[in-house]
Amino acid sequence: MEIRADPGMVFALVSDLRRKAGLNPNVRVIRVELEGEEPVREGSVFYHRLQRGQRIFEYRSRCLCLVPPRLFESRAETDPPFEVRVAVEPTPDGCRLTQGETLEVSPALLDALEPASDRRSMSGVLGLLAIFPGLGAVGSEVRRGQRDRLARRLTVELQAWLDAIKAHLEAGELAWRS
């Protein structure tokens, strides 16, 4: 994503998970705290408490790699863990911000992440597969479909978050230049 803002300002925001979380339109931030002292560095731990719909979830994440003003990598201490890699590359008009997220998804987690309406029909299909093991290829296709739906949903949510970050930074940059 291209952002018309100073790369240092962009990096300062995306490497401060407290500020960055507040721009995520997909969740309500209850609390994000840095455990320990400033500044953020490799090994720094953040405590997250967020709300999505009626569900409150909390976890810790650890900074794995910090190369200011270009790279920030973290790993959430969840089951299963997920990793986030954020890169800021200077461009003539500002910078390019990229964020990649990696998560290993088990069949149980795929089932849990399905919307409730889909979960009921999915459990029926998977129940039939348990009775008729010869339909294993169908089960593989069902899981592939679940993974694809989850990837599409998470991509849309990540894009909304990156759009909010861009709007925030570009509004600040315009105010700063005025």
Short mmCIF file of N, CA and C in Angstrom, two decimals:
data_model
loop_
_atom_site.label_atom_id
_atom_site.label_comp_id
_atom_site.label_asym_id
_atom_site.label_seq_id
_atom_site.Cartn_x
_atom_site.Cartn_y
_atom_site.Cartn_z
N MET A 1 0.84 -1.16 0.00
CA MET A 1 0.00 0.00 0.00
C MET A 1 0.89 1.24 0.00
N GLU A 2 0.63 2.14 -0.93
CA GLU A 2 1.38 3.39 -1.01
C GLU A 2 0.79 4.39 -0.03
N ILE A 3 1.65 5.06 0.73
CA ILE A 3 1.20 6.06 1.70
C ILE A 3 2.02 7.32 1.47
N ARG A 4 1.32 8.44 1.35
CA ARG A 4 2.00 9.73 1.21
C ARG A 4 2.27 10.29 2.61
N ALA A 5 3.31 9.77 3.22
CA ALA A 5 3.71 10.22 4.56
C ALA A 5 5.17 9.85 4.76
N ASP A 6 5.79 10.53 5.68
CA ASP A 6 7.19 10.28 5.99
C ASP A 6 7.37 8.84 6.46
N PRO A 7 8.30 8.08 5.86
CA PRO A 7 8.50 6.68 6.26
C PRO A 7 8.78 6.51 7.77
N GLY A 8 9.50 7.45 8.37
CA GLY A 8 9.77 7.37 9.80
C GLY A 8 8.51 7.46 10.63
N MET A 9 7.57 8.33 10.21
CA MET A 9 6.29 8.45 10.92
C MET A 9 5.46 7.18 10.77
N VAL A 10 5.50 6.62 9.57
CA VAL A 10 4.75 5.38 9.31
C VAL A 10 5.31 4.27 10.18
N PHE A 11 6.63 4.13 10.20
CA PHE A 11 7.25 3.08 11.00
C PHE A 11 6.97 3.27 12.49
N ALA A 12 7.02 4.51 12.95
CA ALA A 12 6.75 4.77 14.37
C ALA A 12 5.35 4.29 14.75
N LEU A 13 4.39 4.46 13.85
CA LEU A 13 3.02 4.01 14.14
C LEU A 13 2.91 2.49 14.10
N VAL A 14 3.40 1.87 13.03
CA VAL A 14 3.17 0.43 12.88
C VAL A 14 4.02 -0.41 13.84
N SER A 15 5.06 0.17 14.41
CA SER A 15 5.87 -0.58 15.38
C SER A 15 5.41 -0.33 16.81
N ASP A 16 4.43 0.53 16.99
CA ASP A 16 3.84 0.76 18.32
C ASP A 16 2.45 0.13 18.30
N LEU A 17 2.38 -1.11 18.77
CA LEU A 17 1.13 -1.86 18.64
C LEU A 17 -0.02 -1.23 19.40
N ARG A 18 0.27 -0.39 20.38
CA ARG A 18 -0.80 0.32 21.10
C ARG A 18 -1.50 1.28 20.16
N ARG A 19 -0.73 2.09 19.46
CA ARG A 19 -1.32 3.07 18.54
C ARG A 19 -1.94 2.38 17.32
N LYS A 20 -1.24 1.39 16.81
CA LYS A 20 -1.71 0.69 15.61
C LYS A 20 -3.05 -0.01 15.86
N ALA A 21 -3.18 -0.67 17.01
CA ALA A 21 -4.42 -1.39 17.33
C ALA A 21 -5.62 -0.47 17.35
N GLY A 22 -5.44 0.75 17.81
CA GLY A 22 -6.54 1.70 17.90
C GLY A 22 -7.13 2.07 16.54
N LEU A 23 -6.41 1.79 15.47
CA LEU A 23 -6.90 2.09 14.13
C LEU A 23 -7.58 0.90 13.46
N ASN A 24 -7.64 -0.24 14.13
CA ASN A 24 -8.23 -1.44 13.55
C ASN A 24 -9.75 -1.36 13.63
N PRO A 25 -10.44 -1.22 12.48
CA PRO A 25 -11.90 -1.10 12.51
C PRO A 25 -12.62 -2.42 12.79
N ASN A 26 -11.88 -3.52 12.86
CA ASN A 26 -12.49 -4.84 13.03
C ASN A 26 -12.67 -5.23 14.48
N VAL A 27 -12.05 -4.48 15.40
CA VAL A 27 -12.12 -4.81 16.82
C VAL A 27 -12.29 -3.53 17.63
N ARG A 28 -12.73 -3.71 18.87
CA ARG A 28 -12.73 -2.61 19.84
C ARG A 28 -11.58 -2.89 20.79
N VAL A 29 -10.68 -1.93 20.91
CA VAL A 29 -9.53 -2.10 21.78
C VAL A 29 -9.96 -1.81 23.22
N ILE A 30 -9.76 -2.80 24.07
CA ILE A 30 -9.98 -2.60 25.50
C ILE A 30 -8.68 -2.12 26.13
N ARG A 31 -7.60 -2.80 25.74
CA ARG A 31 -6.29 -2.41 26.28
C ARG A 31 -5.18 -3.06 25.45
N VAL A 32 -4.15 -2.30 25.16
CA VAL A 32 -2.90 -2.82 24.60
C VAL A 32 -1.80 -2.12 25.38
N GLU A 33 -0.98 -2.90 26.04
CA GLU A 33 0.08 -2.35 26.88
C GLU A 33 1.42 -2.95 26.51
N LEU A 34 2.44 -2.13 26.60
CA LEU A 34 3.81 -2.61 26.47
C LEU A 34 4.26 -3.05 27.85
N GLU A 35 4.66 -4.31 27.96
CA GLU A 35 5.18 -4.80 29.24
C GLU A 35 6.66 -4.46 29.29
N GLY A 36 7.07 -3.75 30.30
CA GLY A 36 8.47 -3.34 30.39
C GLY A 36 8.65 -1.90 29.96
N GLU A 37 9.89 -1.56 29.70
CA GLU A 37 10.25 -0.17 29.45
C GLU A 37 10.27 0.17 27.96
N GLU A 38 10.09 1.46 27.69
CA GLU A 38 10.29 2.01 26.35
C GLU A 38 11.79 2.05 26.10
N PRO A 39 12.25 2.10 24.91
CA PRO A 39 11.50 2.00 23.66
C PRO A 39 11.21 0.54 23.32
N VAL A 40 10.32 0.35 22.34
CA VAL A 40 10.06 -0.99 21.83
C VAL A 40 11.35 -1.50 21.19
N ARG A 41 11.67 -2.76 21.46
CA ARG A 41 12.90 -3.37 20.90
C ARG A 41 12.64 -4.87 20.73
N GLU A 42 13.60 -5.55 20.12
CA GLU A 42 13.48 -7.00 19.99
C GLU A 42 13.31 -7.59 21.38
N GLY A 43 12.34 -8.47 21.53
CA GLY A 43 12.04 -9.08 22.82
C GLY A 43 10.93 -8.37 23.58
N SER A 44 10.57 -7.14 23.19
CA SER A 44 9.48 -6.43 23.86
C SER A 44 8.19 -7.24 23.75
N VAL A 45 7.38 -7.19 24.81
CA VAL A 45 6.13 -7.94 24.86
C VAL A 45 4.97 -6.96 25.02
N PHE A 46 3.94 -7.18 24.22
CA PHE A 46 2.71 -6.40 24.32
C PHE A 46 1.60 -7.31 24.81
N TYR A 47 0.76 -6.78 25.69
CA TYR A 47 -0.44 -7.48 26.17
C TYR A 47 -1.63 -6.86 25.44
N HIS A 48 -2.45 -7.70 24.80
CA HIS A 48 -3.61 -7.24 24.03
C HIS A 48 -4.89 -7.77 24.68
N ARG A 49 -5.87 -6.90 24.83
CA ARG A 49 -7.22 -7.28 25.25
C ARG A 49 -8.16 -6.54 24.30
N LEU A 50 -8.85 -7.31 23.45
CA LEU A 50 -9.67 -6.75 22.39
C LEU A 50 -11.06 -7.37 22.43
N GLN A 51 -12.01 -6.68 21.79
CA GLN A 51 -13.36 -7.22 21.68
C GLN A 51 -13.77 -7.23 20.23
N ARG A 52 -14.34 -8.35 19.84
CA ARG A 52 -14.88 -8.51 18.48
C ARG A 52 -16.29 -9.05 18.66
N GLY A 53 -17.27 -8.24 18.31
CA GLY A 53 -18.66 -8.63 18.55
C GLY A 53 -18.87 -8.77 20.05
N GLN A 54 -19.39 -9.91 20.46
CA GLN A 54 -19.62 -10.17 21.88
C GLN A 54 -18.43 -10.85 22.55
N ARG A 55 -17.43 -11.21 21.77
CA ARG A 55 -16.31 -12.00 22.27
C ARG A 55 -15.12 -11.11 22.66
N ILE A 56 -14.59 -11.33 23.85
CA ILE A 56 -13.39 -10.65 24.31
C ILE A 56 -12.25 -11.66 24.24
N PHE A 57 -11.13 -11.23 23.68
CA PHE A 57 -9.98 -12.13 23.63
C PHE A 57 -8.74 -11.36 24.04
N GLU A 58 -7.81 -12.10 24.58
CA GLU A 58 -6.56 -11.49 25.03
C GLU A 58 -5.40 -12.41 24.71
N TYR A 59 -4.26 -11.78 24.48
CA TYR A 59 -3.05 -12.54 24.17
C TYR A 59 -1.85 -11.62 24.34
N ARG A 60 -0.70 -12.21 24.31
CA ARG A 60 0.56 -11.46 24.32
C ARG A 60 1.23 -11.65 22.96
N SER A 61 1.97 -10.63 22.55
CA SER A 61 2.79 -10.76 21.35
C SER A 61 4.19 -10.26 21.69
N ARG A 62 5.16 -10.84 21.01
CA ARG A 62 6.56 -10.51 21.26
C ARG A 62 7.21 -10.01 19.97
N CYS A 63 7.97 -8.93 20.09
CA CYS A 63 8.71 -8.41 18.95
C CYS A 63 9.87 -9.36 18.66
N LEU A 64 9.90 -9.90 17.47
CA LEU A 64 10.97 -10.82 17.06
C LEU A 64 12.11 -10.10 16.37
N CYS A 65 11.77 -9.08 15.60
CA CYS A 65 12.77 -8.38 14.81
C CYS A 65 12.36 -6.92 14.68
N LEU A 66 13.29 -6.03 14.92
CA LEU A 66 13.03 -4.60 14.81
C LEU A 66 14.24 -3.97 14.11
N VAL A 67 13.99 -3.47 12.90
CA VAL A 67 15.03 -2.81 12.12
C VAL A 67 14.48 -1.45 11.69
N PRO A 68 14.54 -0.45 12.59
CA PRO A 68 13.99 0.87 12.25
C PRO A 68 14.75 1.48 11.08
N PRO A 69 14.13 2.18 10.23
CA PRO A 69 12.69 2.42 10.11
C PRO A 69 12.05 1.55 9.03
N ARG A 70 12.47 0.28 8.97
CA ARG A 70 12.04 -0.55 7.83
C ARG A 70 11.23 -1.81 8.18
N LEU A 71 11.55 -2.49 9.27
CA LEU A 71 10.98 -3.82 9.48
C LEU A 71 10.60 -4.03 10.94
N PHE A 72 9.39 -4.59 11.14
CA PHE A 72 8.92 -4.96 12.47
C PHE A 72 8.25 -6.33 12.34
N GLU A 73 8.74 -7.32 13.08
CA GLU A 73 8.14 -8.65 13.07
C GLU A 73 7.76 -9.03 14.49
N SER A 74 6.60 -9.65 14.63
CA SER A 74 6.15 -10.09 15.95
C SER A 74 5.48 -11.45 15.85
N ARG A 75 5.38 -12.10 16.99
CA ARG A 75 4.69 -13.39 17.08
C ARG A 75 3.72 -13.32 18.25
N ALA A 76 2.47 -13.66 17.97
CA ALA A 76 1.47 -13.71 19.03
C ALA A 76 1.62 -15.03 19.77
N GLU A 77 1.61 -14.95 21.07
CA GLU A 77 1.74 -16.14 21.91
C GLU A 77 0.35 -16.71 22.14
N THR A 78 -0.20 -17.27 21.06
CA THR A 78 -1.53 -17.87 21.06
C THR A 78 -1.40 -19.33 20.66
N ASP A 79 -2.50 -20.05 20.69
CA ASP A 79 -2.49 -21.44 20.26
C ASP A 79 -3.48 -21.58 19.11
N PRO A 80 -3.01 -21.68 17.90
CA PRO A 80 -1.62 -21.67 17.45
C PRO A 80 -1.10 -20.24 17.37
N PRO A 81 0.22 -20.06 17.40
CA PRO A 81 0.78 -18.72 17.29
C PRO A 81 0.60 -18.17 15.87
N PHE A 82 0.58 -16.86 15.75
CA PHE A 82 0.60 -16.26 14.42
C PHE A 82 1.67 -15.19 14.38
N GLU A 83 2.23 -15.01 13.21
CA GLU A 83 3.32 -14.05 13.03
C GLU A 83 2.88 -12.93 12.10
N VAL A 84 3.39 -11.74 12.39
CA VAL A 84 3.08 -10.56 11.60
C VAL A 84 4.41 -9.93 11.17
N ARG A 85 4.51 -9.61 9.89
CA ARG A 85 5.71 -8.96 9.35
C ARG A 85 5.26 -7.68 8.66
N VAL A 86 5.77 -6.55 9.15
CA VAL A 86 5.42 -5.24 8.60
C VAL A 86 6.69 -4.60 8.05
N ALA A 87 6.64 -4.18 6.79
CA ALA A 87 7.79 -3.54 6.16
C ALA A 87 7.39 -2.17 5.64
N VAL A 88 8.31 -1.21 5.80
CA VAL A 88 8.13 0.15 5.30
C VAL A 88 9.29 0.42 4.35
N GLU A 89 8.96 0.73 3.10
CA GLU A 89 9.98 1.01 2.09
C GLU A 89 9.79 2.44 1.58
N PRO A 90 10.84 3.28 1.65
CA PRO A 90 10.72 4.64 1.13
C PRO A 90 10.43 4.63 -0.37
N THR A 91 9.61 5.58 -0.80
CA THR A 91 9.32 5.80 -2.21
C THR A 91 9.46 7.31 -2.46
N PRO A 92 9.49 7.73 -3.70
CA PRO A 92 9.61 9.18 -3.97
C PRO A 92 8.50 10.02 -3.34
N ASP A 93 7.30 9.44 -3.22
CA ASP A 93 6.16 10.21 -2.68
C ASP A 93 5.83 9.88 -1.24
N GLY A 94 6.62 9.10 -0.55
CA GLY A 94 6.34 8.71 0.83
C GLY A 94 6.93 7.35 1.11
N CYS A 95 6.04 6.33 1.14
CA CYS A 95 6.55 4.98 1.38
C CYS A 95 5.53 3.93 0.97
N ARG A 96 6.00 2.71 0.94
CA ARG A 96 5.15 1.55 0.68
C ARG A 96 5.09 0.76 1.99
N LEU A 97 3.88 0.50 2.44
CA LEU A 97 3.65 -0.29 3.66
C LEU A 97 3.10 -1.64 3.26
N THR A 98 3.75 -2.71 3.72
CA THR A 98 3.22 -4.05 3.49
C THR A 98 3.13 -4.76 4.83
N GLN A 99 2.09 -5.54 4.99
CA GLN A 99 1.92 -6.35 6.19
C GLN A 99 1.49 -7.73 5.76
N GLY A 100 2.22 -8.73 6.24
CA GLY A 100 1.87 -10.12 5.99
C GLY A 100 1.64 -10.82 7.32
N GLU A 101 0.67 -11.70 7.34
CA GLU A 101 0.35 -12.43 8.56
C GLU A 101 0.34 -13.92 8.24
N THR A 102 0.95 -14.70 9.12
CA THR A 102 1.06 -16.14 8.92
C THR A 102 0.43 -16.85 10.11
N LEU A 103 -0.44 -17.82 9.80
CA LEU A 103 -1.13 -18.58 10.84
C LEU A 103 -1.32 -20.01 10.35
N GLU A 104 -0.91 -20.97 11.15
CA GLU A 104 -1.19 -22.38 10.86
C GLU A 104 -2.58 -22.69 11.41
N VAL A 105 -3.47 -23.17 10.57
CA VAL A 105 -4.85 -23.36 10.98
C VAL A 105 -5.18 -24.85 11.00
N SER A 106 -5.52 -25.36 12.17
CA SER A 106 -5.91 -26.76 12.32
C SER A 106 -7.37 -26.93 11.88
N PRO A 107 -7.79 -28.17 11.60
CA PRO A 107 -9.20 -28.39 11.27
C PRO A 107 -10.14 -27.91 12.37
N ALA A 108 -9.77 -28.10 13.62
CA ALA A 108 -10.62 -27.65 14.73
C ALA A 108 -10.76 -26.13 14.72
N LEU A 109 -9.66 -25.44 14.45
CA LEU A 109 -9.72 -23.98 14.40
C LEU A 109 -10.54 -23.52 13.20
N LEU A 110 -10.40 -24.19 12.06
CA LEU A 110 -11.22 -23.85 10.89
C LEU A 110 -12.70 -23.96 11.24
N ASP A 111 -13.06 -25.04 11.93
CA ASP A 111 -14.46 -25.23 12.32
C ASP A 111 -14.91 -24.12 13.26
N ALA A 112 -14.06 -23.76 14.23
CA ALA A 112 -14.42 -22.74 15.22
C ALA A 112 -14.56 -21.36 14.58
N LEU A 113 -13.80 -21.10 13.52
CA LEU A 113 -13.83 -19.79 12.89
C LEU A 113 -14.92 -19.64 11.84
N GLU A 114 -15.60 -20.72 11.50
CA GLU A 114 -16.73 -20.64 10.56
C GLU A 114 -17.85 -19.85 11.21
N PRO A 115 -18.56 -19.01 10.44
CA PRO A 115 -19.75 -18.36 10.99
C PRO A 115 -20.73 -19.42 11.51
N ALA A 116 -21.48 -19.09 12.53
CA ALA A 116 -22.38 -20.05 13.18
C ALA A 116 -23.31 -20.73 12.19
N SER A 117 -23.86 -19.99 11.22
CA SER A 117 -24.79 -20.59 10.25
C SER A 117 -24.08 -21.64 9.40
N ASP A 118 -22.83 -21.36 8.99
CA ASP A 118 -22.08 -22.32 8.18
C ASP A 118 -21.59 -23.49 9.03
N ARG A 119 -21.33 -23.23 10.31
CA ARG A 119 -20.78 -24.26 11.19
C ARG A 119 -21.75 -25.44 11.33
N ARG A 120 -23.05 -25.16 11.43
CA ARG A 120 -24.03 -26.24 11.57
C ARG A 120 -24.04 -27.14 10.34
N SER A 121 -24.07 -26.54 9.15
CA SER A 121 -24.10 -27.36 7.94
C SER A 121 -22.77 -28.07 7.74
N MET A 122 -21.66 -27.42 8.13
CA MET A 122 -20.33 -28.03 8.00
C MET A 122 -20.22 -29.25 8.91
N SER A 123 -20.75 -29.17 10.12
CA SER A 123 -20.64 -30.31 11.02
C SER A 123 -21.44 -31.49 10.48
N GLY A 124 -22.55 -31.22 9.77
CA GLY A 124 -23.31 -32.30 9.15
C GLY A 124 -22.52 -32.99 8.06
N VAL A 125 -21.86 -32.21 7.21
CA VAL A 125 -21.04 -32.77 6.13
C VAL A 125 -19.89 -33.59 6.72
N LEU A 126 -19.21 -33.02 7.71
CA LEU A 126 -18.06 -33.71 8.31
C LEU A 126 -18.51 -34.96 9.06
N GLY A 127 -19.71 -34.94 9.62
CA GLY A 127 -20.25 -36.13 10.28
C GLY A 127 -20.47 -37.26 9.29
N LEU A 128 -20.97 -36.93 8.10
CA LEU A 128 -21.15 -37.95 7.06
C LEU A 128 -19.80 -38.53 6.63
N LEU A 129 -18.78 -37.69 6.58
CA LEU A 129 -17.46 -38.16 6.17
C LEU A 129 -16.91 -39.16 7.19
N ALA A 130 -17.26 -38.98 8.46
CA ALA A 130 -16.80 -39.92 9.49
C ALA A 130 -17.46 -41.29 9.29
N ILE A 131 -18.71 -41.28 8.81
CA ILE A 131 -19.43 -42.53 8.59
C ILE A 131 -18.95 -43.22 7.30
N PHE A 132 -18.63 -42.42 6.29
CA PHE A 132 -18.19 -42.95 5.00
C PHE A 132 -16.76 -42.50 4.71
N PRO A 133 -15.78 -43.18 5.28
CA PRO A 133 -14.38 -42.74 5.13
C PRO A 133 -13.90 -42.73 3.68
N GLY A 134 -14.56 -43.43 2.79
CA GLY A 134 -14.16 -43.44 1.39
C GLY A 134 -14.36 -42.09 0.72
N LEU A 135 -15.02 -41.19 1.38
CA LEU A 135 -15.26 -39.86 0.82
C LEU A 135 -14.19 -38.86 1.26
N GLY A 136 -12.99 -39.35 1.55
CA GLY A 136 -11.89 -38.51 2.05
C GLY A 136 -11.57 -37.34 1.15
N ALA A 137 -11.64 -37.53 -0.17
CA ALA A 137 -11.35 -36.43 -1.10
C ALA A 137 -12.35 -35.29 -0.92
N VAL A 138 -13.60 -35.65 -0.62
CA VAL A 138 -14.62 -34.63 -0.37
C VAL A 138 -14.24 -33.85 0.88
N GLY A 139 -13.76 -34.55 1.90
CA GLY A 139 -13.34 -33.88 3.13
C GLY A 139 -12.21 -32.91 2.87
N SER A 140 -11.26 -33.29 2.02
CA SER A 140 -10.15 -32.40 1.68
C SER A 140 -10.66 -31.14 0.98
N GLU A 141 -11.64 -31.32 0.09
CA GLU A 141 -12.21 -30.16 -0.61
C GLU A 141 -12.98 -29.25 0.36
N VAL A 142 -13.67 -29.86 1.32
CA VAL A 142 -14.40 -29.08 2.32
C VAL A 142 -13.41 -28.22 3.10
N ARG A 143 -12.31 -28.83 3.55
CA ARG A 143 -11.29 -28.08 4.32
C ARG A 143 -10.65 -26.99 3.46
N ARG A 144 -10.39 -27.29 2.21
CA ARG A 144 -9.80 -26.29 1.31
C ARG A 144 -10.75 -25.10 1.18
N GLY A 145 -12.03 -25.39 1.04
CA GLY A 145 -13.03 -24.31 0.96
C GLY A 145 -13.05 -23.48 2.23
N GLN A 146 -12.97 -24.15 3.39
CA GLN A 146 -12.92 -23.41 4.65
C GLN A 146 -11.70 -22.50 4.70
N ARG A 147 -10.54 -23.03 4.32
CA ARG A 147 -9.30 -22.23 4.34
C ARG A 147 -9.43 -21.03 3.40
N ASP A 148 -9.99 -21.26 2.21
CA ASP A 148 -10.14 -20.18 1.24
C ASP A 148 -11.08 -19.09 1.76
N ARG A 149 -12.20 -19.48 2.38
CA ARG A 149 -13.13 -18.49 2.93
C ARG A 149 -12.47 -17.70 4.05
N LEU A 150 -11.73 -18.39 4.92
CA LEU A 150 -11.04 -17.72 6.02
C LEU A 150 -9.99 -16.75 5.47
N ALA A 151 -9.21 -17.18 4.49
CA ALA A 151 -8.18 -16.31 3.91
C ALA A 151 -8.81 -15.07 3.28
N ARG A 152 -9.93 -15.23 2.57
CA ARG A 152 -10.60 -14.08 1.97
C ARG A 152 -11.10 -13.12 3.04
N ARG A 153 -11.70 -13.67 4.09
CA ARG A 153 -12.23 -12.81 5.17
C ARG A 153 -11.10 -12.05 5.86
N LEU A 154 -10.01 -12.75 6.17
CA LEU A 154 -8.89 -12.09 6.85
C LEU A 154 -8.21 -11.06 5.95
N THR A 155 -8.16 -11.33 4.65
CA THR A 155 -7.58 -10.37 3.71
C THR A 155 -8.41 -9.08 3.67
N VAL A 156 -9.73 -9.22 3.64
CA VAL A 156 -10.61 -8.05 3.64
C VAL A 156 -10.43 -7.26 4.93
N GLU A 157 -10.36 -7.95 6.06
CA GLU A 157 -10.19 -7.28 7.35
C GLU A 157 -8.84 -6.57 7.43
N LEU A 158 -7.78 -7.23 6.96
CA LEU A 158 -6.46 -6.61 6.97
C LEU A 158 -6.45 -5.38 6.06
N GLN A 159 -7.06 -5.47 4.90
CA GLN A 159 -7.09 -4.33 3.99
C GLN A 159 -7.82 -3.14 4.63
N ALA A 160 -8.92 -3.41 5.34
CA ALA A 160 -9.65 -2.33 6.02
C ALA A 160 -8.76 -1.65 7.06
N TRP A 161 -7.97 -2.45 7.77
CA TRP A 161 -7.06 -1.91 8.79
C TRP A 161 -5.97 -1.07 8.13
N LEU A 162 -5.36 -1.59 7.06
CA LEU A 162 -4.33 -0.84 6.36
C LEU A 162 -4.88 0.44 5.75
N ASP A 163 -6.11 0.41 5.26
CA ASP A 163 -6.75 1.62 4.73
C ASP A 163 -6.91 2.66 5.84
N ALA A 164 -7.30 2.21 7.04
CA ALA A 164 -7.46 3.13 8.17
C ALA A 164 -6.12 3.72 8.59
N ILE A 165 -5.07 2.91 8.57
CA ILE A 165 -3.73 3.40 8.89
C ILE A 165 -3.30 4.46 7.87
N LYS A 166 -3.52 4.16 6.60
CA LYS A 166 -3.16 5.10 5.54
C LYS A 166 -3.91 6.42 5.70
N ALA A 167 -5.22 6.36 5.91
CA ALA A 167 -6.02 7.58 6.06
C ALA A 167 -5.53 8.39 7.26
N HIS A 168 -5.24 7.73 8.35
CA HIS A 168 -4.76 8.42 9.55
C HIS A 168 -3.42 9.11 9.29
N LEU A 169 -2.49 8.38 8.68
CA LEU A 169 -1.16 8.94 8.44
C LEU A 169 -1.19 10.06 7.40
N GLU A 170 -1.96 9.88 6.34
CA GLU A 170 -2.01 10.91 5.31
C GLU A 170 -2.71 12.16 5.83
N ALA A 171 -3.73 12.03 6.68
CA ALA A 171 -4.37 13.20 7.29
C ALA A 171 -3.38 13.94 8.17
N GLY A 172 -2.59 13.19 8.93
CA GLY A 172 -1.58 13.81 9.78
C GLY A 172 -0.48 14.47 8.98
N GLU A 173 -0.09 13.86 7.89
CA GLU A 173 0.95 14.42 7.03
C GLU A 173 0.48 15.71 6.38
N LEU A 174 -0.80 15.76 5.96
CA LEU A 174 -1.33 16.99 5.36
C LEU A 174 -1.36 18.11 6.39
N ALA A 175 -1.79 17.80 7.60
CA ALA A 175 -1.82 18.79 8.66
C ALA A 175 -0.42 19.27 8.98
N TRP A 176 0.53 18.35 8.96
CA TRP A 176 1.92 18.69 9.28
C TRP A 176 2.52 19.60 8.21
N ARG A 177 2.19 19.36 6.94
CA ARG A 177 2.75 20.16 5.84
C ARG A 177 2.10 21.53 5.72
N SER A 178 0.91 21.70 6.27
CA SER A 178 0.19 22.99 6.15
C SER A 178 0.84 24.08 6.96
#
